[in-house]
């Protein structure tokens, strides 16, 4: 039985009932907040493992909730929203959401995304208890202390920018990082932020860490949004 705690933030009664019934059947523990103010209080007091968040709430925009709670928690946030434009997705992901599902959604898909989010929670916890001076994912290894990267035991040489880019993706394994977020974190600003040069850096990094150029193993592209390090 999975005793993970899920916080549902949703003001639409029908959608809320559908989600809570599904979670109940799947033996998850859950709690419901119908507005932004309660959602923020519940994140602090209920300490959910994952939050499923609607963006259009009566008192607050869901994106503001993400920004507020990201100040103190890393819990996965899955946005479930009727807003389907790329810009809405980018805004929510930039604010710190982990995943984005557009309404109407299938229950199977929501459950699948939830399982991915919960895997990340477990992965983070295991990582936290392990030696954090290195990172291992499949054949890829980063030795943070030495600043070295290995592929199948063989050292590969990265430029400082490629190394920072790889460390950022590794630190956020499983999460989609938006172009803006990457540019800001790796190069320190988004002025003249230019996704074309990011694409070039990404291509050279990939050449070095992807053994098979026809099949993505580590760095996945999300067209129009960003990149994600795949967990192996
Ligand atoms: Ca709503």
Short mmCIF file of C-alpha atoms and ligand atoms in Angstrom, two decimals:
data_model
loop_
_atom_site.label_atom_id
_atom_site.label_comp_id
_atom_site.label_asym_id
_atom_site.label_seq_id
_atom_site.Cartn_x
_atom_site.Cartn_y
_atom_site.Cartn_z
CA UNK A 1 0.00 0.00 0.00
CA UNK A 2 1.36 3.41 -0.96
CA UNK A 3 1.10 5.84 1.91
CA UNK A 4 2.36 8.82 -0.04
CA UNK A 5 0.51 12.03 0.76
CA UNK A 6 -0.98 13.95 -2.13
CA UNK A 7 -2.36 17.47 -1.93
CA UNK A 8 -5.08 18.23 -4.49
CA UNK A 9 -5.56 21.95 -5.15
CA UNK A 10 -8.70 22.31 -7.24
CA UNK A 11 -11.81 24.49 -7.00
CA UNK A 12 -13.87 22.57 -9.57
CA UNK A 13 -16.00 20.15 -7.60
CA UNK A 14 -16.39 17.54 -10.34
CA UNK A 15 -12.67 17.39 -11.16
CA UNK A 16 -11.88 17.32 -7.46
CA UNK A 17 -14.23 14.38 -6.87
CA UNK A 18 -12.76 12.49 -9.80
CA UNK A 19 -9.21 12.96 -8.51
CA UNK A 20 -9.97 12.16 -4.89
CA UNK A 21 -11.95 9.03 -5.76
CA UNK A 22 -9.12 7.83 -7.99
CA UNK A 23 -6.49 8.43 -5.32
CA UNK A 24 -8.63 6.69 -2.76
CA UNK A 25 -9.01 3.61 -4.97
CA UNK A 26 -5.22 3.59 -5.47
CA UNK A 27 -4.71 3.73 -1.69
CA UNK A 28 -2.98 7.09 -1.65
CA UNK A 29 -3.52 9.47 1.24
CA UNK A 30 -4.79 12.80 0.08
CA UNK A 31 -6.00 16.18 1.22
CA UNK A 32 -8.00 18.76 -0.73
CA UNK A 33 -7.58 22.55 -0.84
CA UNK A 34 -10.13 24.57 -2.79
CA UNK A 35 -8.29 27.87 -2.89
CA UNK A 36 -4.76 29.25 -2.95
CA UNK A 37 -4.63 30.43 0.65
CA UNK A 38 -5.56 26.99 1.99
CA UNK A 39 -3.18 25.33 -0.46
CA UNK A 40 -0.19 27.26 0.89
CA UNK A 41 -1.21 26.52 4.49
CA UNK A 42 -1.64 22.84 3.66
CA UNK A 43 1.78 22.60 2.00
CA UNK A 44 3.27 23.86 5.26
CA UNK A 45 1.15 21.83 7.69
CA UNK A 46 0.18 18.63 5.81
CA UNK A 47 3.67 18.29 4.20
CA UNK A 48 2.49 16.48 1.07
CA UNK A 49 4.88 14.35 -1.01
CA UNK A 50 3.35 15.69 -4.22
CA UNK A 51 0.98 18.56 -5.05
CA UNK A 52 -1.50 18.39 -7.94
CA UNK A 53 -2.30 22.01 -8.76
CA UNK A 54 -4.99 23.75 -10.77
CA UNK A 55 -3.91 27.20 -12.03
CA UNK A 56 -7.28 28.97 -12.11
CA UNK A 57 -8.25 29.33 -8.45
CA UNK A 58 -10.79 31.77 -6.98
CA UNK A 59 -8.34 33.80 -4.87
CA UNK A 60 -4.96 33.33 -6.51
CA UNK A 61 -3.17 32.25 -9.65
CA UNK A 62 -1.64 28.79 -9.30
CA UNK A 63 1.68 30.06 -10.67
CA UNK A 64 1.96 32.41 -7.65
CA UNK A 65 1.41 29.44 -5.36
CA UNK A 66 4.30 27.62 -7.05
CA UNK A 67 6.58 30.64 -6.58
CA UNK A 68 5.61 30.99 -2.92
CA UNK A 69 6.04 27.35 -1.86
CA UNK A 70 9.27 26.90 -3.86
CA UNK A 71 10.87 29.14 -1.23
CA UNK A 72 10.90 26.26 1.22
CA UNK A 73 9.96 22.98 -0.49
CA UNK A 74 11.25 20.81 -3.32
CA UNK A 75 8.19 18.57 -3.44
CA UNK A 76 7.10 17.71 -7.00
CA UNK A 77 4.29 19.90 -8.35
CA UNK A 78 2.09 18.58 -11.15
CA UNK A 79 0.02 21.31 -12.77
CA UNK A 80 -3.35 20.22 -14.14
CA UNK A 81 -4.80 23.12 -16.06
CA UNK A 82 -7.20 24.07 -18.83
CA UNK A 83 -4.57 26.52 -20.12
CA UNK A 84 -2.93 24.76 -23.02
CA UNK A 85 -0.64 27.39 -24.57
CA UNK A 86 3.11 26.76 -24.61
CA UNK A 87 3.63 30.06 -22.80
CA UNK A 88 1.46 28.94 -19.88
CA UNK A 89 3.44 25.74 -19.59
CA UNK A 90 6.75 27.59 -19.76
CA UNK A 91 5.61 30.06 -17.10
CA UNK A 92 4.53 27.30 -14.71
CA UNK A 93 7.69 25.23 -15.33
CA UNK A 94 9.90 28.31 -14.92
CA UNK A 95 8.17 29.07 -11.63
CA UNK A 96 9.16 25.60 -10.44
CA UNK A 97 6.46 23.14 -11.50
CA UNK A 98 7.72 19.68 -12.42
CA UNK A 99 5.09 18.55 -14.83
CA UNK A 100 2.10 19.90 -16.74
CA UNK A 101 -1.10 18.13 -17.71
CA UNK A 102 -3.76 19.82 -19.84
CA UNK A 103 -7.47 19.41 -19.09
CA UNK A 104 -9.31 17.34 -20.08
CA UNK A 105 -6.88 14.65 -18.95
CA UNK A 106 -7.13 10.91 -18.59
CA UNK A 107 -6.97 9.40 -15.13
CA UNK A 108 -4.41 6.86 -16.34
CA UNK A 109 -2.15 9.68 -17.47
CA UNK A 110 -2.50 11.54 -14.18
CA UNK A 111 -1.63 8.37 -12.26
CA UNK A 112 1.38 7.73 -14.50
CA UNK A 113 2.68 11.27 -13.91
CA UNK A 114 2.07 10.84 -10.21
CA UNK A 115 4.13 7.65 -10.15
CA UNK A 116 6.99 9.46 -11.92
CA UNK A 117 6.82 12.29 -9.36
CA UNK A 118 6.83 9.84 -6.45
CA UNK A 119 9.80 7.99 -7.95
CA UNK A 120 11.65 11.29 -7.94
CA UNK A 121 10.77 11.83 -4.28
CA UNK A 122 12.21 8.42 -3.42
CA UNK A 123 15.23 9.02 -5.64
CA UNK A 124 15.91 12.39 -3.95
CA UNK A 125 15.65 10.83 -0.52
CA UNK A 126 18.05 8.05 -1.42
CA UNK A 127 20.46 10.51 -3.00
CA UNK A 128 20.30 12.70 0.06
CA UNK A 129 21.34 9.86 2.31
CA UNK A 130 24.13 8.80 -0.04
CA UNK A 131 27.45 10.49 -0.61
CA UNK A 132 26.50 13.66 -2.49
CA UNK A 133 30.03 14.20 -3.82
CA UNK A 134 29.29 12.17 -6.92
CA UNK A 135 26.45 11.47 -9.32
CA UNK A 136 25.79 8.21 -11.09
CA UNK A 137 23.17 7.68 -13.80
CA UNK A 138 23.54 4.63 -16.02
CA UNK A 139 27.09 4.74 -17.39
CA UNK A 140 27.40 8.45 -16.67
CA UNK A 141 29.29 9.54 -13.57
CA UNK A 142 30.14 12.99 -12.29
CA UNK A 143 32.78 13.37 -9.61
CA UNK A 144 31.87 16.78 -8.21
CA UNK A 145 34.90 17.09 -5.96
CA UNK A 146 37.34 16.48 -8.82
CA UNK A 147 35.15 18.17 -11.45
CA UNK A 148 35.48 15.14 -13.71
CA UNK A 149 32.95 13.33 -15.85
CA UNK A 150 33.16 9.66 -16.78
CA UNK A 151 31.28 7.58 -19.29
CA UNK A 152 31.53 3.86 -18.66
CA UNK A 153 34.64 4.47 -16.55
CA UNK A 154 36.36 6.54 -19.23
CA UNK A 155 36.98 10.22 -18.53
CA UNK A 156 35.40 12.65 -20.97
CA UNK A 157 36.58 16.22 -21.34
CA UNK A 158 34.00 18.96 -21.10
CA UNK A 159 34.38 22.72 -21.39
CA UNK A 160 33.43 24.68 -18.23
CA UNK A 161 30.06 25.64 -19.78
CA UNK A 162 29.30 22.06 -20.80
CA UNK A 163 30.23 20.87 -17.31
CA UNK A 164 27.92 23.41 -15.62
CA UNK A 165 25.14 22.50 -18.03
CA UNK A 166 25.55 18.80 -17.31
CA UNK A 167 25.64 19.35 -13.52
CA UNK A 168 22.45 21.43 -13.69
CA UNK A 169 20.63 18.73 -15.66
CA UNK A 170 22.01 16.02 -13.34
CA UNK A 171 20.92 17.90 -10.22
CA UNK A 172 17.41 18.02 -11.66
CA UNK A 173 17.26 14.53 -13.12
CA UNK A 174 13.76 13.65 -14.29
CA UNK A 175 12.62 17.29 -14.39
CA UNK A 176 12.05 19.37 -17.51
CA UNK A 177 14.21 22.50 -17.29
CA UNK A 178 13.08 25.41 -19.45
CA UNK A 179 15.46 27.29 -21.78
CA UNK A 180 15.18 30.43 -19.64
CA UNK A 181 15.89 28.57 -16.44
CA UNK A 182 18.99 26.90 -17.90
CA UNK A 183 20.31 30.15 -19.37
CA UNK A 184 19.81 31.90 -16.04
CA UNK A 185 21.42 29.15 -13.98
CA UNK A 186 24.38 28.40 -16.24
CA UNK A 187 25.20 31.83 -17.66
CA UNK A 188 23.77 33.94 -14.87
CA UNK A 189 21.35 36.05 -16.85
CA UNK A 190 18.59 35.96 -19.37
CA UNK A 191 19.60 39.20 -21.07
CA UNK A 192 20.41 38.40 -24.69
CA UNK A 193 19.22 34.97 -23.73
CA UNK A 194 19.39 33.08 -26.85
CA UNK A 195 18.08 29.58 -27.13
CA UNK A 196 20.05 29.12 -30.36
CA UNK A 197 23.41 29.24 -28.55
CA UNK A 198 22.01 26.98 -25.84
CA UNK A 199 21.12 24.51 -28.58
CA UNK A 200 24.73 24.63 -29.83
CA UNK A 201 26.15 23.95 -26.34
CA UNK A 202 23.65 21.16 -25.88
CA UNK A 203 24.65 19.59 -29.21
CA UNK A 204 28.37 19.52 -28.31
CA UNK A 205 27.62 18.17 -24.84
CA UNK A 206 25.45 15.45 -26.32
CA UNK A 207 28.13 14.46 -28.80
CA UNK A 208 30.36 13.75 -25.82
CA UNK A 209 27.96 11.87 -23.58
CA UNK A 210 25.55 10.17 -25.95
CA UNK A 211 27.16 7.02 -27.33
CA UNK A 212 24.52 6.45 -29.97
CA UNK A 213 23.78 9.65 -31.88
CA UNK A 214 20.53 8.22 -33.24
CA UNK A 215 19.03 7.38 -29.87
CA UNK A 216 18.75 9.72 -26.90
CA UNK A 217 19.87 8.13 -23.67
CA UNK A 218 20.51 11.01 -21.29
CA UNK A 219 19.34 14.40 -22.50
CA UNK A 220 15.83 14.59 -23.87
CA UNK A 221 14.55 17.60 -25.83
CA UNK A 222 11.11 19.04 -25.08
CA UNK A 223 10.45 21.10 -28.19
CA UNK A 224 9.61 24.73 -27.43
CA UNK A 225 10.09 24.16 -23.70
CA UNK A 226 13.49 22.82 -22.66
CA UNK A 227 15.53 19.75 -21.73
CA UNK A 228 15.42 16.88 -19.29
CA UNK A 229 17.96 14.42 -17.92
CA UNK A 230 16.49 10.92 -18.09
CA UNK A 231 16.87 8.72 -15.02
CA UNK A 232 18.34 5.26 -15.65
CA1 LIG B 1 -10.17 26.10 -11.56
#
